[in-house]
mmCIF file of C-alpha atoms in Angstrom:
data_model
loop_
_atom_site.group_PDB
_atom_site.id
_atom_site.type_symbol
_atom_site.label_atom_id
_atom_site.label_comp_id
_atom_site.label_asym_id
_atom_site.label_seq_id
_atom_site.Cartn_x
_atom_site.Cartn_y
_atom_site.Cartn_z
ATOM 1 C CA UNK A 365 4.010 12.789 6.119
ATOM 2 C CA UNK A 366 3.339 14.448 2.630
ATOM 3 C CA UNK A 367 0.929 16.769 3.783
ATOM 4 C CA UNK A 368 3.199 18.437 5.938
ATOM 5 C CA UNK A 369 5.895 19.412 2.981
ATOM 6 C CA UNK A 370 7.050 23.136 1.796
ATOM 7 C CA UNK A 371 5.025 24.111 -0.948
ATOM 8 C CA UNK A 372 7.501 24.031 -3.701
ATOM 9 C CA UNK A 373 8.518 20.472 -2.537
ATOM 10 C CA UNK A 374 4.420 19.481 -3.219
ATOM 11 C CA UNK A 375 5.141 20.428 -7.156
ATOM 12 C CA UNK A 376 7.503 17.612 -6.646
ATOM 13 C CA UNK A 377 5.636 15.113 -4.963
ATOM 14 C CA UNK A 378 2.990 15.577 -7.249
ATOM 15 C CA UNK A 379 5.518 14.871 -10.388
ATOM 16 C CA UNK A 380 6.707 11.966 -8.801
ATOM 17 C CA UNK A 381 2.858 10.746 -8.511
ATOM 18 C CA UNK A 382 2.328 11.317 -12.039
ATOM 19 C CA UNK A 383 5.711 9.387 -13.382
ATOM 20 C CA UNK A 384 4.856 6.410 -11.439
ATOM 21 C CA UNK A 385 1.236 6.390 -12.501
ATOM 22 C CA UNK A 386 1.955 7.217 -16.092
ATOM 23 C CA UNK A 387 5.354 4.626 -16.432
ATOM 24 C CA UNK A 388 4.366 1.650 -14.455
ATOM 25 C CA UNK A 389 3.717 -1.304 -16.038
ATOM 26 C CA UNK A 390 4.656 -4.278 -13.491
ATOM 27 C CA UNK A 391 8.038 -6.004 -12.276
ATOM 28 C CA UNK A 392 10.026 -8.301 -13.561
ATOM 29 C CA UNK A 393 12.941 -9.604 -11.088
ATOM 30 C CA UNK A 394 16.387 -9.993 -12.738
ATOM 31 C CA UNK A 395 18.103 -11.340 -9.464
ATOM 32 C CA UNK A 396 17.210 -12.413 -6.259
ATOM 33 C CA UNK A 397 13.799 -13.988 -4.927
ATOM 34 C CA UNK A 398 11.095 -13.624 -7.077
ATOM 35 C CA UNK A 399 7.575 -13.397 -4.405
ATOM 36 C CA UNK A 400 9.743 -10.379 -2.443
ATOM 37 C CA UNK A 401 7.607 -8.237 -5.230
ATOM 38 C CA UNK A 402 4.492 -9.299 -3.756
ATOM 39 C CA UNK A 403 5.417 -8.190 -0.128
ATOM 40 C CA UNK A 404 6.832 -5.087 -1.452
ATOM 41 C CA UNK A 405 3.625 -4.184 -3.360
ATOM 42 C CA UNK A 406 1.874 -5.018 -0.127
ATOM 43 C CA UNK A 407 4.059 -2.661 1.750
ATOM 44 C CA UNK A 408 4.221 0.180 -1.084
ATOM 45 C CA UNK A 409 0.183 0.867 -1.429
ATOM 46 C CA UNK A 410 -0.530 1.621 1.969
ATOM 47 C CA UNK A 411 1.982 4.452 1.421
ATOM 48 C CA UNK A 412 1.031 5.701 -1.824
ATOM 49 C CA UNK A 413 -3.122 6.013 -1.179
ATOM 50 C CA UNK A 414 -3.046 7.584 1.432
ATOM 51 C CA UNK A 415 0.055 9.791 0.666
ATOM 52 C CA UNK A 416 -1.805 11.519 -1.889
ATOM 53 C CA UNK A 417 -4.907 11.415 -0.464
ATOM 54 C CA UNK A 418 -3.634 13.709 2.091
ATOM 55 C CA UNK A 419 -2.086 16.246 -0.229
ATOM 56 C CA UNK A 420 -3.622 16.244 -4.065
ATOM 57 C CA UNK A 421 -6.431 18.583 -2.886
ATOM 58 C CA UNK A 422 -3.918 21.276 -2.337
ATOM 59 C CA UNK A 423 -2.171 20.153 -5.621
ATOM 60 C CA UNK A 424 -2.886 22.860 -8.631
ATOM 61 C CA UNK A 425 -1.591 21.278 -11.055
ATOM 62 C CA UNK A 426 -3.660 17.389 -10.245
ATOM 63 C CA UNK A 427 -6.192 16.660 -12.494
ATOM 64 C CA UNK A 428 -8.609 14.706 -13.223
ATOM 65 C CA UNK A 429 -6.675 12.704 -15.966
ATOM 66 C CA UNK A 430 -4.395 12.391 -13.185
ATOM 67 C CA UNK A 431 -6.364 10.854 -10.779
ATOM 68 C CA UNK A 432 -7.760 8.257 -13.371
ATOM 69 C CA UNK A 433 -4.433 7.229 -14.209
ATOM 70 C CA UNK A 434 -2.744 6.732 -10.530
ATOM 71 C CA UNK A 435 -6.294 4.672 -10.479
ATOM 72 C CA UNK A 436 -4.723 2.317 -12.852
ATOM 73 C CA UNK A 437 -1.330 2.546 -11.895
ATOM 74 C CA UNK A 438 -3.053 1.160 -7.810
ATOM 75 C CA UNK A 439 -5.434 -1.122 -10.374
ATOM 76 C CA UNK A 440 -1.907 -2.515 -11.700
ATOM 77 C CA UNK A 441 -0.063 -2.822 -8.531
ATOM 78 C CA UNK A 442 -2.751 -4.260 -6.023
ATOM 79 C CA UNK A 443 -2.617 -7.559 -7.843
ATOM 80 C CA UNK A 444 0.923 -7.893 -6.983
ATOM 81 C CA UNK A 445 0.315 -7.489 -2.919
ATOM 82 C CA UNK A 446 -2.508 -9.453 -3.053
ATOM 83 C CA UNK A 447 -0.298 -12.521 -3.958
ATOM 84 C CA UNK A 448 1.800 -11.420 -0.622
ATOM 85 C CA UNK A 449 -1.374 -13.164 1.366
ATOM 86 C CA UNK A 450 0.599 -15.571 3.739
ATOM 87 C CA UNK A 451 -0.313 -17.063 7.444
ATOM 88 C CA UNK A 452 2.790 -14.389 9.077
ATOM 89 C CA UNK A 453 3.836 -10.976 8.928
ATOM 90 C CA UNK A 454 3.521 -11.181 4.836
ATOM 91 C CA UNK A 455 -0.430 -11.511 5.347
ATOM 92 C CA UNK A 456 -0.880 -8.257 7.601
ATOM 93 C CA UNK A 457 1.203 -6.488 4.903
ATOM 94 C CA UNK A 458 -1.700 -7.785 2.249
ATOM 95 C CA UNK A 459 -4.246 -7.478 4.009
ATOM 96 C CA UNK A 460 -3.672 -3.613 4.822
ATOM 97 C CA UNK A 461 -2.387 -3.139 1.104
ATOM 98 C CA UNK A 462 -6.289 -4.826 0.922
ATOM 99 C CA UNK A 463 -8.047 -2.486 3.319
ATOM 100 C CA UNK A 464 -6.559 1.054 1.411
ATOM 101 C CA UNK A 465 -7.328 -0.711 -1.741
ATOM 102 C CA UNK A 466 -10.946 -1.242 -0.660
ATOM 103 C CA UNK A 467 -11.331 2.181 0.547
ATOM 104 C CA UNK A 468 -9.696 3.785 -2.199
ATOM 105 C CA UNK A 469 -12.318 2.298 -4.999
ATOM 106 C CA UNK A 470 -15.093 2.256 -2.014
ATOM 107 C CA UNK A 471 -15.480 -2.063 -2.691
ATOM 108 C CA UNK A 472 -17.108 -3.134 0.473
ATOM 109 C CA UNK A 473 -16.815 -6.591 0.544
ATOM 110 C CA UNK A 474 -12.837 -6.720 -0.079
ATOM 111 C CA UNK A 475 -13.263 -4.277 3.051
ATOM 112 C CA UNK A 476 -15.364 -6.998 5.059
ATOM 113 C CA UNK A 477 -13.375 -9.478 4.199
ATOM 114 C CA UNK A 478 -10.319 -7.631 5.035
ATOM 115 C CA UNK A 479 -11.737 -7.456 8.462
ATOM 116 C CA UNK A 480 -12.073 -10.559 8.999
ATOM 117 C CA UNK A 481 -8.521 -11.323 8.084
ATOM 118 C CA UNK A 482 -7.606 -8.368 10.458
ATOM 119 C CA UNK A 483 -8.903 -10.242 13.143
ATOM 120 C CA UNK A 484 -7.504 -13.811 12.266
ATOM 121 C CA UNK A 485 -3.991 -11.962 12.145
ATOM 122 C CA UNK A 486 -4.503 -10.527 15.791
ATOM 123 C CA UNK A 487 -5.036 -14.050 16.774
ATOM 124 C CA UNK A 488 -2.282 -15.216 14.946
ATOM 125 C CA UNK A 489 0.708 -12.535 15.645
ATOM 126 C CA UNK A 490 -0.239 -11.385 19.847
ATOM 127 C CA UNK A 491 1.261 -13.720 22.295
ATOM 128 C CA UNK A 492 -1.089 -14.792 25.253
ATOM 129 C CA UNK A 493 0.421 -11.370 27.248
ATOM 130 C CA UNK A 494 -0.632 -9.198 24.388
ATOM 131 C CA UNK A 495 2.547 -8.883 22.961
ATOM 132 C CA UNK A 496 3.966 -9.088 19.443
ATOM 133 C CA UNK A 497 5.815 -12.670 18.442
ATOM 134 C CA UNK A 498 8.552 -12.594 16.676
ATOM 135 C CA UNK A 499 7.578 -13.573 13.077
ATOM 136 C CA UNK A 500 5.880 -10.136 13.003
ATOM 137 C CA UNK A 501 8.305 -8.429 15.059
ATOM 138 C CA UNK A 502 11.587 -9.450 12.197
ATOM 139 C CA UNK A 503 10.840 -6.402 10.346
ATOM 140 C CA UNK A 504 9.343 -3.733 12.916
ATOM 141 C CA UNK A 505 11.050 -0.758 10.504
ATOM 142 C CA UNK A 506 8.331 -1.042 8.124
ATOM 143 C CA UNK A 507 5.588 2.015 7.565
ATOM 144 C CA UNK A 508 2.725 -0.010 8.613
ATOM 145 C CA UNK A 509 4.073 0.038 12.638
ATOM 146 C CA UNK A 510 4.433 4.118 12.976
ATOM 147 C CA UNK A 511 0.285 4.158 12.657
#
């Protein structure tokens, strides 16, 4: 993932943090269906966190101005992908967009709860042989599976 790009390519990344976190300020749908925001919020902050978690200690040029403002920019988009909470594949997008969330600004009890919803998902999404069904398995491209 990120931490595995050529130096010069990190400047980049580290831009690309900074633009987002400095320019977002929330969506607004011109065409098509309007919730799809909330799963791809749920889907997007699982990727970011982390991302730059793995990299913005060998980033020169990341501050600590920096780091509060991609703290807003996440404080901005987690509302949106916790609105993506549904009883299928939309919920376990939430509730890991919930978990990194929780870790990120250390708040235990979205964690906890988190974990409870973890569980009620594995009940809800494995077949009786352990498998997954298929309302979890209509989008098996997504980030989330390669852990």
């Amino acid at each position: 993932m990120a931490h595995y790009i050529e130096p010069s390519s990190q400047k980049e990344k580290c831009r690309n943090y900074k633009a987002w976190a400095s320019t977002f300020k929330g969506f607004k749908v011109a065409k098509g269906y309007q919730p799809k925001i909330f799963l791809e919020s749920a889907w997007i902050l699982p990727i970011w966190i982390p991302s730059l978690d793995m990299i913005k200690n060998d980033l020169t040029d990341w501050t600590s101005d920096d780091e509060r403002e991609f703290r807003i920019f996440i404080k901005k988009l987690h509302p949106y992908a916790r609105k993506a909470h549904r009883d299928n594949n939309w919920g376990t997008s939430a509730m890991l967009a919930d978990m990194c969330s929780a870790v990120y600004f250390k708040d235990e009890i979205l964690f906890t709860e988190q974990l409870k919803k973890f569980t009620y998902y594995l009940k809800i999404l494995l077949n009786k042989d352990g498998s997954l069904n298929a309302d979890y398995l209509s989008d098996p491209w997504h980030p989330r599976l390669l852990d």
